[in-house]
GROMACS .gro file of C-alpha atoms in nm:
model
  301
    1MET     CA    1  15.316  10.259  12.032
    2ASN     CA    2  15.692  10.260  12.022
    3ASP     CA    3  15.894  10.545  11.877
    4GLN     CA    4  15.850  10.557  11.499
    5THR     CA    5  16.212  10.461  11.438
    6HIS     CA    6  16.130  10.108  11.556
    7HIS     CA    7  15.859  10.027  11.301
    8ALA     CA    8  16.056   9.931  10.993
    9GLY     CA    9  15.905   9.584  10.989
   10MET     CA   10  15.542   9.689  11.017
   11PRO     CA   11  15.299   9.644  10.727
   12ALA     CA   12  15.235   9.946  10.507
   13GLY     CA   13  14.855   9.954  10.541
   14THR     CA   14  14.657  10.060  10.845
   15MET     CA   15  14.507   9.774  11.044
   16ASP     CA   16  14.131   9.748  10.986
   17VAL     CA   17  13.877   9.675  11.255
   18GLU     CA   18  13.864   9.298  11.208
   19GLU     CA   19  14.244   9.279  11.216
   20GLY     CA   20  14.226   9.484  11.535
   21ARG     CA   21  13.982   9.236  11.685
   22ARG     CA   22  14.205   8.942  11.600
   23ALA     CA   23  14.515   9.119  11.734
   24PHE     CA   24  14.341   9.201  12.060
   25ILE     CA   25  14.220   8.844  12.111
   26GLN     CA   26  14.563   8.702  12.031
   27ALA     CA   27  14.752   8.956  12.245
   28LEU     CA   28  14.548   8.879  12.556
   29GLY     CA   29  14.538   8.506  12.493
   30LEU     CA   30  14.159   8.486  12.499
   31GLY     CA   31  14.125   8.225  12.227
   32ALA     CA   32  13.775   8.100  12.146
   33VAL     CA   33  13.628   8.264  12.455
   34GLY     CA   34  13.770   8.599  12.347
   35ALA     CA   35  13.634   8.553  11.998
   36ALA     CA   36  13.288   8.496  12.141
   37LEU     CA   37  13.313   8.802  12.363
   38LEU     CA   38  13.447   9.033  12.096
   39GLY     CA   39  13.269   8.890  11.794
   40THR     CA   40  13.023   9.091  11.590
   41GLY     CA   41  12.734   8.907  11.751
   42ALA     CA   42  12.801   9.060  12.093
   43THR     CA   43  12.541   9.298  12.230
   44PRO     CA   44  12.600   9.579  12.483
   45ALA     CA   45  12.452   9.548  12.829
   46LYS     CA   46  12.117   9.717  12.871
   47ALA     CA   47  12.141  10.074  12.994
   48GLN     CA   48  12.061  10.106  13.362
   49ALA     CA   49  11.872  10.395  13.520
   50LEU     CA   50  12.144  10.639  13.616
   51SER     CA   51  12.130  10.942  13.843
   52ASP     CA   52  12.332  11.258  13.786
   53LEU     CA   53  12.542  11.161  14.087
   54ASP     CA   54  12.614  10.818  13.935
   55ILE     CA   55  12.726  10.982  13.611
   56ALA     CA   56  12.940  11.243  13.786
   57ASN     CA   57  13.122  10.987  13.996
   58PHE     CA   58  13.169  10.760  13.695
   59ALA     CA   59  13.334  11.049  13.512
   60LEU     CA   60  13.548  11.127  13.816
   61ASN     CA   61  13.721  10.788  13.782
   62PHE     CA   62  13.847  10.894  13.440
   63GLU     CA   63  13.942  11.244  13.550
   64TYR     CA   64  14.158  11.079  13.817
   65LEU     CA   65  14.314  10.860  13.547
   66GLY     CA   66  14.392  11.150  13.313
   67ALA     CA   67  14.520  11.377  13.588
   68GLU     CA   68  14.749  11.113  13.737
   69PHE     CA   69  14.893  11.029  13.395
   70TYR     CA   70  14.956  11.383  13.276
   71LEU     CA   71  15.082  11.511  13.612
   72ARG     CA   72  15.335  11.232  13.643
   73ALA     CA   73  15.444  11.269  13.281
   74SER     CA   74  15.489  11.646  13.306
   75VAL     CA   75  15.605  11.717  13.662
   76GLY     CA   76  15.680  11.375  13.809
   77GLN     CA   77  15.413  11.367  14.082
   78GLY     CA   78  15.041  11.308  14.097
   79LEU     CA   79  14.738  11.439  14.281
   80THR     CA   80  14.752  11.517  14.653
   81ASP     CA   81  14.579  11.304  14.916
   82ALA     CA   82  14.315  11.573  14.964
   83GLU     CA   83  14.224  11.552  14.593
   84VAL     CA   84  14.163  11.177  14.584
   85ASN     CA   85  13.980  11.082  14.906
   86GLY     CA   86  13.614  10.986  14.911
   87THR     CA   87  13.375  10.692  14.917
   88GLY     CA   88  13.484  10.348  14.809
   89THR     CA   89  13.832  10.200  14.829
   90LEU     CA   90  14.119  10.443  14.778
   91GLY     CA   91  14.368  10.276  14.548
   92PRO     CA   92  14.735  10.333  14.466
   93VAL     CA   93  14.881  10.447  14.135
   94ALA     CA   94  15.131  10.214  13.971
   95GLY     CA   95  15.385  10.363  13.733
   96GLY     CA   96  15.438  10.708  13.595
   97ARG     CA   97  15.741  10.936  13.589
   98GLN     CA   98  15.848  11.268  13.444
   99ILE     CA   99  15.932  11.263  13.073
  100ALA     CA  100  16.247  11.426  12.935
  101PHE     CA  101  16.073  11.609  12.651
  102ALA     CA  102  16.297  11.691  12.357
  103THR     CA  103  16.060  11.953  12.217
  104SER     CA  104  15.976  12.262  12.420
  105TYR     CA  105  15.621  12.305  12.292
  106LEU     CA  106  15.533  11.945  12.379
  107ALA     CA  107  15.665  11.990  12.732
  108LYS     CA  108  15.445  12.299  12.765
  109PHE     CA  109  15.151  12.108  12.616
  110ALA     CA  110  15.193  11.826  12.868
  111ASN     CA  111  15.196  12.083  13.147
  112GLU     CA  112  14.874  12.235  13.014
  113LEU     CA  113  14.708  11.893  12.998
  114ALA     CA  114  14.812  11.827  13.357
  115ARG     CA  115  14.672  12.161  13.477
  116ASP     CA  116  14.344  12.108  13.295
  117GLU     CA  117  14.293  11.755  13.424
  118ARG     CA  118  14.376  11.853  13.782
  119ALA     CA  119  14.124  12.138  13.753
  120HIS     CA  120  13.866  11.890  13.621
  121VAL     CA  121  13.916  11.668  13.926
  122GLN     CA  122  13.874  11.962  14.161
  123SER     CA  123  13.576  12.106  13.972
  124LEU     CA  124  13.394  11.774  13.940
  125ARG     CA  125  13.444  11.692  14.307
  126ALA     CA  126  13.303  12.034  14.397
  127THR     CA  127  13.005  11.982  14.164
  128ILE     CA  128  12.928  11.647  14.325
  129VAL     CA  129  12.919  11.807  14.670
  130ASN     CA  130  12.775  12.152  14.604
  131VAL     CA  131  12.542  12.091  14.308
  132LEU     CA  132  12.441  11.725  14.333
  133GLY     CA  133  12.453  11.699  14.711
  134GLY     CA  134  12.655  11.381  14.713
  135ALA     CA  135  12.999  11.252  14.807
  136PRO     CA  136  13.279  11.209  14.554
  137ILE     CA  137  13.427  10.866  14.508
  138ALA     CA  138  13.786  10.800  14.604
  139ARG     CA  139  14.047  10.740  14.338
  140PRO     CA  140  14.044  10.371  14.245
  141ALA     CA  141  14.361  10.173  14.191
  142ILE     CA  142  14.520  10.291  13.864
  143ASP     CA  143  14.781  10.118  13.650
  144LEU     CA  144  14.993  10.362  13.448
  145ALA     CA  145  15.263  10.107  13.376
  146PHE     CA  146  15.179   9.759  13.245
  147ALA     CA  147  14.835   9.859  13.116
  148PHE     CA  148  15.004  10.057  12.839
  149THR     CA  149  15.204   9.749  12.745
  150LEU     CA  150  14.883   9.543  12.727
  151ALA     CA  151  14.726   9.808  12.504
  152ALA     CA  152  15.033   9.824  12.279
  153ARG     CA  153  15.044   9.447  12.241
  154ALA     CA  154  14.673   9.436  12.165
  155ALA     CA  155  14.714   9.700  11.894
  156GLY     CA  156  15.000   9.509  11.735
  157LEU     CA  157  15.248   9.786  11.813
  158ALA     CA  158  15.455   9.579  12.054
  159GLY     CA  159  15.551   9.215  12.046
  160PRO     CA  160  15.401   8.962  12.290
  161ASN     CA  161  15.710   8.987  12.512
  162ASP     CA  162  15.787   9.356  12.456
  163VAL     CA  163  15.729   9.632  12.709
  164PHE     CA  164  15.593   9.969  12.602
  165ASP     CA  165  15.709  10.265  12.809
  166PRO     CA  166  15.493  10.578  12.758
  167TYR     CA  167  15.747  10.785  12.955
  168ALA     CA  168  16.051  10.691  12.747
  169ASN     CA  169  16.009  10.975  12.497
  170GLU     CA  170  15.759  11.229  12.369
  171ASN     CA  171  15.641  11.014  12.078
  172ASN     CA  172  15.543  10.735  12.313
  173PHE     CA  173  15.370  10.992  12.532
  174LEU     CA  174  15.158  11.119  12.241
  175GLN     CA  175  15.051  10.768  12.143
  176ALA     CA  176  14.960  10.687  12.505
  177ALA     CA  177  14.761  11.012  12.534
  178PHE     CA  178  14.576  10.923  12.212
  179ILE     CA  179  14.427  10.620  12.390
  180PHE     CA  180  14.267  10.839  12.657
  181GLU     CA  181  14.150  11.157  12.494
  182ASP     CA  182  13.922  11.018  12.223
  183VAL     CA  183  13.755  10.795  12.481
  184CYS     CA  184  13.696  11.090  12.716
  185VAL     CA  185  13.536  11.292  12.437
  186THR     CA  186  13.301  11.014  12.329
  187ALA     CA  187  13.216  10.925  12.690
  188LEU     CA  188  13.113  11.282  12.768
  189ALA     CA  189  12.912  11.299  12.447
  190GLY     CA  190  12.730  10.984  12.553
  191ALA     CA  191  12.663  11.112  12.905
  192ALA     CA  192  12.519  11.450  12.806
  193PRO     CA  193  12.165  11.328  12.715
  194LEU     CA  194  12.143  11.142  13.047
  195ILE     CA  195  12.212  11.447  13.267
  196SER     CA  196  11.914  11.623  13.426
  197ASN     CA  197  12.071  11.897  13.636
  198LYS     CA  198  12.140  12.200  13.415
  199THR     CA  199  12.433  12.323  13.619
  200PHE     CA  200  12.600  11.984  13.600
  201LEU     CA  201  12.517  11.964  13.229
  202ALA     CA  202  12.682  12.302  13.170
  203ASN     CA  203  12.994  12.184  13.354
  204ALA     CA  204  12.999  11.857  13.161
  205SER     CA  205  12.970  12.052  12.836
  206GLY     CA  206  13.273  12.254  12.939
  207PHE     CA  207  13.463  11.933  13.013
  208LEU     CA  208  13.365  11.799  12.671
  209ALA     CA  209  13.493  12.113  12.499
  210THR     CA  210  13.824  12.096  12.684
  211GLU     CA  211  13.875  11.726  12.611
  212SER     CA  212  13.791  11.788  12.244
  213TYR     CA  213  14.056  12.059  12.216
  214GLN     CA  214  14.307  11.828  12.382
  215ALA     CA  215  14.218  11.533  12.159
  216GLY     CA  216  14.240  11.747  11.845
  217ALA     CA  217  14.585  11.871  11.943
  218ILE     CA  218  14.710  11.518  12.012
  219ARG     CA  219  14.573  11.395  11.680
  220SER     CA  220  14.741  11.689  11.502
  221PHE     CA  221  15.078  11.623  11.665
  222LEU     CA  222  15.060  11.253  11.575
  223TYR     CA  223  14.974  11.331  11.214
  224ALA     CA  224  15.257  11.585  11.184
  225ARG     CA  225  15.498  11.320  11.314
  226ASN     CA  226  15.376  11.056  11.068
  227PHE     CA  227  15.210  10.826  11.321
  228VAL     CA  228  14.912  10.766  11.093
  229GLN     CA  229  14.947  10.389  11.094
  230GLN     CA  230  15.004  10.358  11.467
  231ALA     CA  231  14.705  10.578  11.546
  232GLY     CA  232  14.494  10.368  11.308
  233GLN     CA  233  14.591  10.051  11.490
  234ILE     CA  234  14.510  10.202  11.829
  235SER     CA  235  14.175  10.318  11.692
  236ALA     CA  236  14.098   9.975  11.548
  237THR     CA  237  14.175   9.809  11.881
  238ARG     CA  238  13.948  10.047  12.073
  239ASP     CA  239  13.676   9.973  11.819
  240ALA     CA  240  13.731   9.602  11.854
  241VAL     CA  241  13.702   9.588  12.230
  242ASP     CA  242  13.412   9.828  12.290
  243GLY     CA  243  13.155   9.624  12.099
  244PRO     CA  244  13.029   9.529  11.752
  245GLN     CA  245  12.962   9.885  11.632
  246VAL     CA  246  13.223  10.043  11.404
  247ASP     CA  247  13.266  10.412  11.481
  248ASP     CA  248  13.617  10.483  11.612
  249GLN     CA  249  13.841  10.663  11.363
  250GLY     CA  250  14.211  10.707  11.307
  251ILE     CA  251  14.381  11.032  11.212
  252GLY     CA  252  14.364  10.988  10.834
  253ASP     CA  253  14.608  10.860  10.576
  254ASN     CA  254  14.880  10.996  10.348
  255ALA     CA  255  14.622  11.178  10.136
  256THR     CA  256  14.379  11.306  10.401
  257ILE     CA  257  14.381  11.420  10.762
  258ASN     CA  258  14.111  11.339  11.019
  259ILE     CA  259  14.151  11.564  11.322
  260THR     CA  260  13.780  11.574  11.409
  261PRO     CA  261  13.632  11.221  11.400
  262THR     CA  262  13.262  11.273  11.340
  263ASP     CA  263  12.953  11.103  11.196
  264VAL     CA  264  12.773  11.195  10.873
  265ASP     CA  265  12.610  11.492  11.049
  266GLY     CA  266  12.946  11.632  11.156
  267LEU     CA  267  12.885  11.532  11.519
  268VAL     CA  268  13.117  11.352  11.758
  269TYR     CA  269  12.991  10.999  11.814
  270ALA     CA  270  12.901  10.884  12.165
  271ARG     CA  271  12.993  10.586  12.382
  272THR     CA  272  12.791  10.426  12.660
  273PRO     CA  273  12.945  10.370  13.005
  274GLN     CA  274  12.971   9.999  12.922
  275GLN     CA  275  13.172  10.073  12.608
  276VAL     CA  276  13.400  10.309  12.796
  277LEU     CA  277  13.467  10.048  13.065
  278ARG     CA  278  13.552   9.783  12.805
  279ILE     CA  279  13.826  10.007  12.673
  280ALA     CA  280  13.954  10.110  13.016
  281TYR     CA  281  13.954   9.747  13.135
  282LEU     CA  282  14.110   9.633  12.803
  283ASN     CA  283  13.861   9.352  12.756
  284GLY     CA  284  13.518   9.297  12.610
  285ASN     CA  285  13.342   9.142  12.909
  286GLY     CA  286  13.363   9.418  13.169
  287THR     CA  287  13.601   9.233  13.401
  288PRO     CA  288  13.829   9.483  13.580
  289THR     CA  289  14.180   9.476  13.437
  290GLY     CA  290  14.386   9.723  13.238
  291PHE     CA  291  14.400  10.080  13.363
  292PHE     CA  292  14.166  10.004  13.657
  293PRO     CA  293  14.292   9.667  13.783
  294ASN     CA  294  14.037   9.656  14.069
  295GLY     CA  295  13.760   9.826  13.875
  296VAL     CA  296  13.629  10.179  13.905
  297ASN     CA  297  13.456  10.320  14.212
  298GLY     CA  298  13.090  10.415  14.220
  299THR     CA  299  12.762  10.267  14.103
  300ILE     CA  300  12.860  10.222  13.737
  301ARG     CA  301  13.115   9.942  13.729
   0.00000   0.00000   0.00000
């Protein structure tokens, strides 16, 4: 996840899923316990009965995460106090600063991402109150600093003592954004069949479309900048930590491009809430760490 000029010593081939598993276990120092948690014999937790309000508040955690990251990266400040209050413990945001973009169109793209994610926070909070008749959760504690380093080390893109700074340059920003966007798309795809309220479902479908456009743009920019290998290693690490299934996809190779990661039917694959949390927590057992060091707020934790 460093700038591409710092990868001269990296292997030529893209890391496969099993290599990703081993790198993740080694990077976090999990040893035999980690191997047991992340091994192919692991089974996801059974799905719990979820209400529309549970699902909406679960999604709100990740809208907070995306909005805080993109706002800080593009304009140097995050959401206002009025946009993050609610039930549960209100947490701080660690890290994040404005990026000195070298390319004008990427600076404009980061601004668009920030506007969209802020609008998602506002819209979802309003849906929770006005459509679902509930109370939005408060923003949980969010780590936008060391969590990226943990992810980079796990993917084999930073050494065990190296620090990855997503705000150092626009290439680092794109690789950091790649971690989020694919997960948001697959999480929304997984939530859609569980939603009962048609108004909420229509809103969630709109969120899914927006996140898909964003993810496709990020994947395109990474491919154009020859970050095929790095994206493949990030993908393999996400696949390794979210469970035994193999469905995450990189952005292609030197011969092909893969902007829309889909299944054999041309459909975006879906993740369960448990799989999403494993990636956000950067571990395979659901213990809060990573981007949500104290866990997410709401029923689904």
